[in-house]
Coordinates of C-alpha atoms (C1' of nucleotides) in Angstrom, one line a residue:
Chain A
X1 CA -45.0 29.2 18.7
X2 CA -41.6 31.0 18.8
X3 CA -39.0 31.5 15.6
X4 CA -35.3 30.1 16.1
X5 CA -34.1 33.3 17.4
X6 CA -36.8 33.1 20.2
X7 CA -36.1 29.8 21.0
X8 CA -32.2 30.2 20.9
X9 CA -33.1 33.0 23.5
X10 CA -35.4 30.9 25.8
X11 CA -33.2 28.0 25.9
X12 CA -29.5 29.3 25.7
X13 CA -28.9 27.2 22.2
X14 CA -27.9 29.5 19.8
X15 CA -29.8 29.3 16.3
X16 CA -26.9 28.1 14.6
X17 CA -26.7 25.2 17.1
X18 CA -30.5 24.4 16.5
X19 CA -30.1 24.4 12.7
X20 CA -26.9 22.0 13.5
X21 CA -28.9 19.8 15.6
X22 CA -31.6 19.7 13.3
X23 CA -29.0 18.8 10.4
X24 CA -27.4 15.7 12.4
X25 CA -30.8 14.4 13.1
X26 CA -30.3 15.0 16.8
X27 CA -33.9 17.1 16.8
X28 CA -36.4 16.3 14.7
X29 CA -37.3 18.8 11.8
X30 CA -39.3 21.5 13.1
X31 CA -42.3 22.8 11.6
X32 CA -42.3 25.7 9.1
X33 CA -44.1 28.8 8.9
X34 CA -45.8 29.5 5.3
X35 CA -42.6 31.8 5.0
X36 CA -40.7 29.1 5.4
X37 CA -39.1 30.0 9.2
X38 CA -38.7 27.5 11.5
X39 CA -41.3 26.9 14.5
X40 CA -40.8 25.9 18.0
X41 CA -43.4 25.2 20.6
X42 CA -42.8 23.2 24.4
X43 CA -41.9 20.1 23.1
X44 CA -39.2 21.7 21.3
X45 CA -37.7 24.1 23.5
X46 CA -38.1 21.0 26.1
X47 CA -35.9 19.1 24.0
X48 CA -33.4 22.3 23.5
X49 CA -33.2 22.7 27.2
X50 CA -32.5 18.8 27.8
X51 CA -29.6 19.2 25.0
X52 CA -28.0 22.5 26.5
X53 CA -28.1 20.8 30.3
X54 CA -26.7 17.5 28.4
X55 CA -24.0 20.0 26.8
X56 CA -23.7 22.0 30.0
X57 CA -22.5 18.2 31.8
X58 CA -20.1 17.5 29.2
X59 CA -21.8 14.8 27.2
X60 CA -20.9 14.1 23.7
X61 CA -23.7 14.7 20.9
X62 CA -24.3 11.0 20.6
X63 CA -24.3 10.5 24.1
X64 CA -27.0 13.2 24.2
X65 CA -29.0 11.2 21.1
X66 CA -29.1 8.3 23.4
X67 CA -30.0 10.2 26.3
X68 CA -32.9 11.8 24.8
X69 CA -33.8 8.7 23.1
X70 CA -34.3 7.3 26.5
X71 CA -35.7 10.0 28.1
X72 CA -38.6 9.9 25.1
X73 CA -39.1 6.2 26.2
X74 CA -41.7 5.6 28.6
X75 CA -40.1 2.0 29.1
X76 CA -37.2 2.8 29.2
X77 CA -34.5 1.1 31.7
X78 CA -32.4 3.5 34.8
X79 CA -29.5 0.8 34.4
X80 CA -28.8 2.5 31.0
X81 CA -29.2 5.6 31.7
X82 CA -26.9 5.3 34.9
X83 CA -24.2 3.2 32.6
X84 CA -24.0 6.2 30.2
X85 CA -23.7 8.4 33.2
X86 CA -20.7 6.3 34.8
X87 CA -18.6 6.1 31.5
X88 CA -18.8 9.9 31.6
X89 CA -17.8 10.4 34.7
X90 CA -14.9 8.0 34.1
X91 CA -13.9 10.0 30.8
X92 CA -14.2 13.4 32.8
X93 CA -11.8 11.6 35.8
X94 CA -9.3 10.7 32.8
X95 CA -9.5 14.3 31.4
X96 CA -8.8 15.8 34.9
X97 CA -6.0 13.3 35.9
X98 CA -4.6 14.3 32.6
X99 CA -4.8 18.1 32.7
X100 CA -3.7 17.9 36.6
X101 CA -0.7 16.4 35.8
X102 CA 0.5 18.9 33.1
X103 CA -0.8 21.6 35.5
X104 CA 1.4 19.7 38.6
X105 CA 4.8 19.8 36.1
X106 CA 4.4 22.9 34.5
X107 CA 3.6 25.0 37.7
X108 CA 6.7 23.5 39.4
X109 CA 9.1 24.8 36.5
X110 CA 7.4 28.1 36.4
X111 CA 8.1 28.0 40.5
X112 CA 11.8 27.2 39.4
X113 CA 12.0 30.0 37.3
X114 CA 13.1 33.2 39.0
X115 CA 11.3 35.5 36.3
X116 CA 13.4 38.1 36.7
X117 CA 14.7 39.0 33.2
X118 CA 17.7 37.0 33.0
X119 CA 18.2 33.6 30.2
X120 CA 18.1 31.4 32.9
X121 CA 15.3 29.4 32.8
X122 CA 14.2 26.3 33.9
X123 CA 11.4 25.9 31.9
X124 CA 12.8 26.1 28.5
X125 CA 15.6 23.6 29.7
X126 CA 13.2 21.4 30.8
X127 CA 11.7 21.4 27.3
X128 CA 15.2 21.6 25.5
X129 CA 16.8 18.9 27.8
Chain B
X1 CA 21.0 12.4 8.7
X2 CA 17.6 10.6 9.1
X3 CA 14.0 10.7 7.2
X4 CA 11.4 11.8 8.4
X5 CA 9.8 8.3 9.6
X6 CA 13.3 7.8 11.4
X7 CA 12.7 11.2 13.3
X8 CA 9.2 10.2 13.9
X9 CA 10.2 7.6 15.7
X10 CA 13.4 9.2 17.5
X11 CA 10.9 11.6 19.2
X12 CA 7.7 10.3 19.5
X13 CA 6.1 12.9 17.1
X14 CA 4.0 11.5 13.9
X15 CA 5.6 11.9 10.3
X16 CA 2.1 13.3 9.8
X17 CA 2.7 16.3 12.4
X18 CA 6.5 17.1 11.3
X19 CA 5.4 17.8 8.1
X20 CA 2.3 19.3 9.6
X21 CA 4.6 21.6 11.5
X22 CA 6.8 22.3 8.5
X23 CA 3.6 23.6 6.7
X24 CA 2.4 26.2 9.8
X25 CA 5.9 27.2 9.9
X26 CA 6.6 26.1 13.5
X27 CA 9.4 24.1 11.9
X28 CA 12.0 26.0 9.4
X29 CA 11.7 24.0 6.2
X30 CA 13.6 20.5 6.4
X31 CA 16.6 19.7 4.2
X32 CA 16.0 17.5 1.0
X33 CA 17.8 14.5 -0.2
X34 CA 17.9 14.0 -4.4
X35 CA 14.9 12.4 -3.9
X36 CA 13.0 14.3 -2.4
X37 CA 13.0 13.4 1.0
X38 CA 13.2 15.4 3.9
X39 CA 16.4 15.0 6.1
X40 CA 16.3 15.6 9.9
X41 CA 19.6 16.5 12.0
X42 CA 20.7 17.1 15.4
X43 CA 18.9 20.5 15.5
X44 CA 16.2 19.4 13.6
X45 CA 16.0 16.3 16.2
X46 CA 15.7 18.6 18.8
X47 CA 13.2 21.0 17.9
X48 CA 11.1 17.6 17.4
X49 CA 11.4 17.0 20.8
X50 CA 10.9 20.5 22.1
X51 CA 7.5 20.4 20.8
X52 CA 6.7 16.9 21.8
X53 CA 7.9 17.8 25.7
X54 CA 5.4 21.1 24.8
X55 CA 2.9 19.7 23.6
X56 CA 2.8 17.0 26.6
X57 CA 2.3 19.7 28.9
X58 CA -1.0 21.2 26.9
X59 CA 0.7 24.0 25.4
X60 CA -0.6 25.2 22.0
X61 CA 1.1 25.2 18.7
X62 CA 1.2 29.6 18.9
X63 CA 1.9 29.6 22.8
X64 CA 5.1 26.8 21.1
X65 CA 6.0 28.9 18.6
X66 CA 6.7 32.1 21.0
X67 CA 8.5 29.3 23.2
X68 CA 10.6 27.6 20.6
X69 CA 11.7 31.8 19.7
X70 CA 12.2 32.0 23.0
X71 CA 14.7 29.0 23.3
X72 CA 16.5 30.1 20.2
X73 CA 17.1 33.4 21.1
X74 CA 20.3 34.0 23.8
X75 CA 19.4 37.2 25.0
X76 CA 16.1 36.0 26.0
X77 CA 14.3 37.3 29.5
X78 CA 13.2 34.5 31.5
X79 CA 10.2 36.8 32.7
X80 CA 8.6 36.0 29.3
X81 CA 8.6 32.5 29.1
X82 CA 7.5 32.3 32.7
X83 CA 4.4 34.4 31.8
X84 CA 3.3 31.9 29.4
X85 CA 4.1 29.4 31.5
X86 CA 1.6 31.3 34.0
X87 CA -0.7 32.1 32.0
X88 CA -1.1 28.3 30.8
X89 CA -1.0 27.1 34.5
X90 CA -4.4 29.5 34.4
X91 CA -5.7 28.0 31.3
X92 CA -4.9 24.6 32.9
X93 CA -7.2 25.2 36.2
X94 CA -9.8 26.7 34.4
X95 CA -10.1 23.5 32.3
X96 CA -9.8 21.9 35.6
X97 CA -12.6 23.5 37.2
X98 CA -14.8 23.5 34.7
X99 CA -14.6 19.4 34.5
X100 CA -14.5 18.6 38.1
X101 CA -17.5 21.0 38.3
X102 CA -19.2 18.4 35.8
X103 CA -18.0 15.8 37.1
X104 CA -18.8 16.6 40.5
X105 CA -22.6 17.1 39.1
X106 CA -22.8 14.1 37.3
X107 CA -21.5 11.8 39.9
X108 CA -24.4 13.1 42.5
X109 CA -26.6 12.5 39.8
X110 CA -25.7 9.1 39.4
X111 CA -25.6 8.5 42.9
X112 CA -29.3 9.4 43.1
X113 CA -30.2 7.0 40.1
X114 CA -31.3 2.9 41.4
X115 CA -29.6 1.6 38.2
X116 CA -32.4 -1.1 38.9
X117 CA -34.2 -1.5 35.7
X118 CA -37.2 0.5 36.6
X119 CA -38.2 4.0 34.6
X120 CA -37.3 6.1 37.3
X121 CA -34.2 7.6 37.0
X122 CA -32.9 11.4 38.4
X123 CA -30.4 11.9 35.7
X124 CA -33.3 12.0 33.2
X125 CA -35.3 13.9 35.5
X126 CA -32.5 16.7 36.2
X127 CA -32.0 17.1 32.0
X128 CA -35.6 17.7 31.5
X129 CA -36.4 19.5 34.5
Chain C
dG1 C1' -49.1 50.6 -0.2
dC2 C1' -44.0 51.3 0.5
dT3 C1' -39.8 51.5 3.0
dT4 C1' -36.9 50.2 6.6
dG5 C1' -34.7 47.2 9.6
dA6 C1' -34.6 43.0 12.1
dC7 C1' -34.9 38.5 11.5
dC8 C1' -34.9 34.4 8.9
dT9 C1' -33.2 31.0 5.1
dT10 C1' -29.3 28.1 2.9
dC11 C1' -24.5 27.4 1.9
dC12 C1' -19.6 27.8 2.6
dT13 C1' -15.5 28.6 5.6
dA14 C1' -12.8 28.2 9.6
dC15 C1' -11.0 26.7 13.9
dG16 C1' -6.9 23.0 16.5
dA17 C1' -4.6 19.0 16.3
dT18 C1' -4.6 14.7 14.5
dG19 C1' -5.4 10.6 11.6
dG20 C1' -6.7 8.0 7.4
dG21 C1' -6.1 7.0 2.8
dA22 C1' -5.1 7.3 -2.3
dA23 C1' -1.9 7.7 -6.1
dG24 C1' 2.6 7.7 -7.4
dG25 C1' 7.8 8.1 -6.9
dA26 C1' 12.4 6.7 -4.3
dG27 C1' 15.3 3.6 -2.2
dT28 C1' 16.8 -1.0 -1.0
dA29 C1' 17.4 -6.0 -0.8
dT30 C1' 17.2 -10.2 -3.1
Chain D
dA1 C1' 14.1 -7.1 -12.5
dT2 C1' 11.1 -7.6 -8.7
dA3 C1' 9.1 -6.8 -4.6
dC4 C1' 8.6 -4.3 -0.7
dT5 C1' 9.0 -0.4 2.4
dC6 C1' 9.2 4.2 2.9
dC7 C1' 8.6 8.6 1.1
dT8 C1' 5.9 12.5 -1.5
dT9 C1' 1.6 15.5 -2.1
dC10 C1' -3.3 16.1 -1.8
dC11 C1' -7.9 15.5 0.0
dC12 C1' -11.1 14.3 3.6
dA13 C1' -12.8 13.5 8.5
dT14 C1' -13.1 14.4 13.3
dC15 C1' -16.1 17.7 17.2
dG16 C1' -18.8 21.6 18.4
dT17 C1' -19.1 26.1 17.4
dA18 C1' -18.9 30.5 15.1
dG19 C1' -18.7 33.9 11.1
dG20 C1' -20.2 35.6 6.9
dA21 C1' -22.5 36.2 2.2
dA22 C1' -26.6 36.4 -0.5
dG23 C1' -31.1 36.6 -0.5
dG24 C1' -36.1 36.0 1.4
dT25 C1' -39.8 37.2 5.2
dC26 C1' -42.1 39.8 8.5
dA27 C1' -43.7 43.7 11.2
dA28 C1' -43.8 48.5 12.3
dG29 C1' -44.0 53.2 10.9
dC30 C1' -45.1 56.5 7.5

DNA sequence: GCTTGACCTTCCTACGATGGGAAGGAGTAT
DNA sequence: ATACTCCTTCCCATCGTAGGAAGGTCAAGC
């Protein structure tokens, strides 16, 4: 049995984010010591790992409630597991087709812009025009 | 002279944000009528839209406020505002990266998963490896 | 046994940018 | 005068994460 700390070590969560996960009901409430500290065995740091791997993908916290609601679920069905996965992927495509864009216009005014300590600049007349 | 909902909708940014704006001081105080309703101008117009075009392109209300200095200010050196400009084309790809690097992930996974019904599902398998 | 220091507990605050909503006043058109 | 739209300020929520304060627990060394 490990404390927080220990686990926050082991799994890359830090021990705020446990206590927060615990608080939204996203992990169960882990078993005390008499002292009162928090407890964590393999089921637990399982479920830490699962949520940091969830996290390290992208998905949302109540994406990641499903998720672990369906991993938990020996009946469970691929179909919604792979749905979950595809609207991710199709919110991550949005969120890169946005941020390219911006990236696309801004880095052709900053090539516009001779830099070389003059006013003149392209960029801020693009933004003023 | 216009209110603040006519301004709003002259440039596309929310009554909510130009008084938001007002408050962090990325906006010089706006004029007041008897009333007490603020009054927006020409200038004020355009400052509107300078952050709106801004904000468009990811920029963040400090990285503005050095810009919208910038603007105001004659003797400005181009080599400034093209550093920030830089540096947020940086920002930009990192963001980039780090998505399509998700994305990328996630799509193989889903790709490996049947989506038939059954238990068996990779995505699962990869979170709780 | 006692002290020290590391770790734990809860509770409050903040971030960045935005939106929602309540309670009440200002302005305008009939 | 009435009714309606718009404005005002103020508070709260989002999402995930981090910082800090005040106080309790635990283990190691003396």
């Amino acid at each position: 049995m490990m404390t927080i700390g220990e686990a926050a070590g082991a799994t890359g969560v830090s021990a705020k984010m446990i206590r927060y996960y615990e608080s939204i009901g996203l992990l169960p409430k882990a078993g005390r010591t008499q002292g009162g500290y928090r407890t964590y065995g393999h089921t637990e740091l399982h479920d830490l790992r699962f949520i940091r791997r969830a996290r390290d993908l992208g998905f949302g916290i109540e994406e990641i409630r499903k998720l672990l609601d369906l991993w938990r679920d020996r009946e469970r069905s691929n179909t919604e597991v792979k749905a979950i996965a595809q609207r991710h992927v199709e919110d991550l495509e949005r969120k890169i087709a946005d941020l390219t864009a911006m990236r696309r216009a801004l880095s052709h005014l900053a090539a516009c812009c001779a830099g070389d300590g003059r006013p003149d600049c392209p960029i801020l007349e693009e933004l003023g025009a």
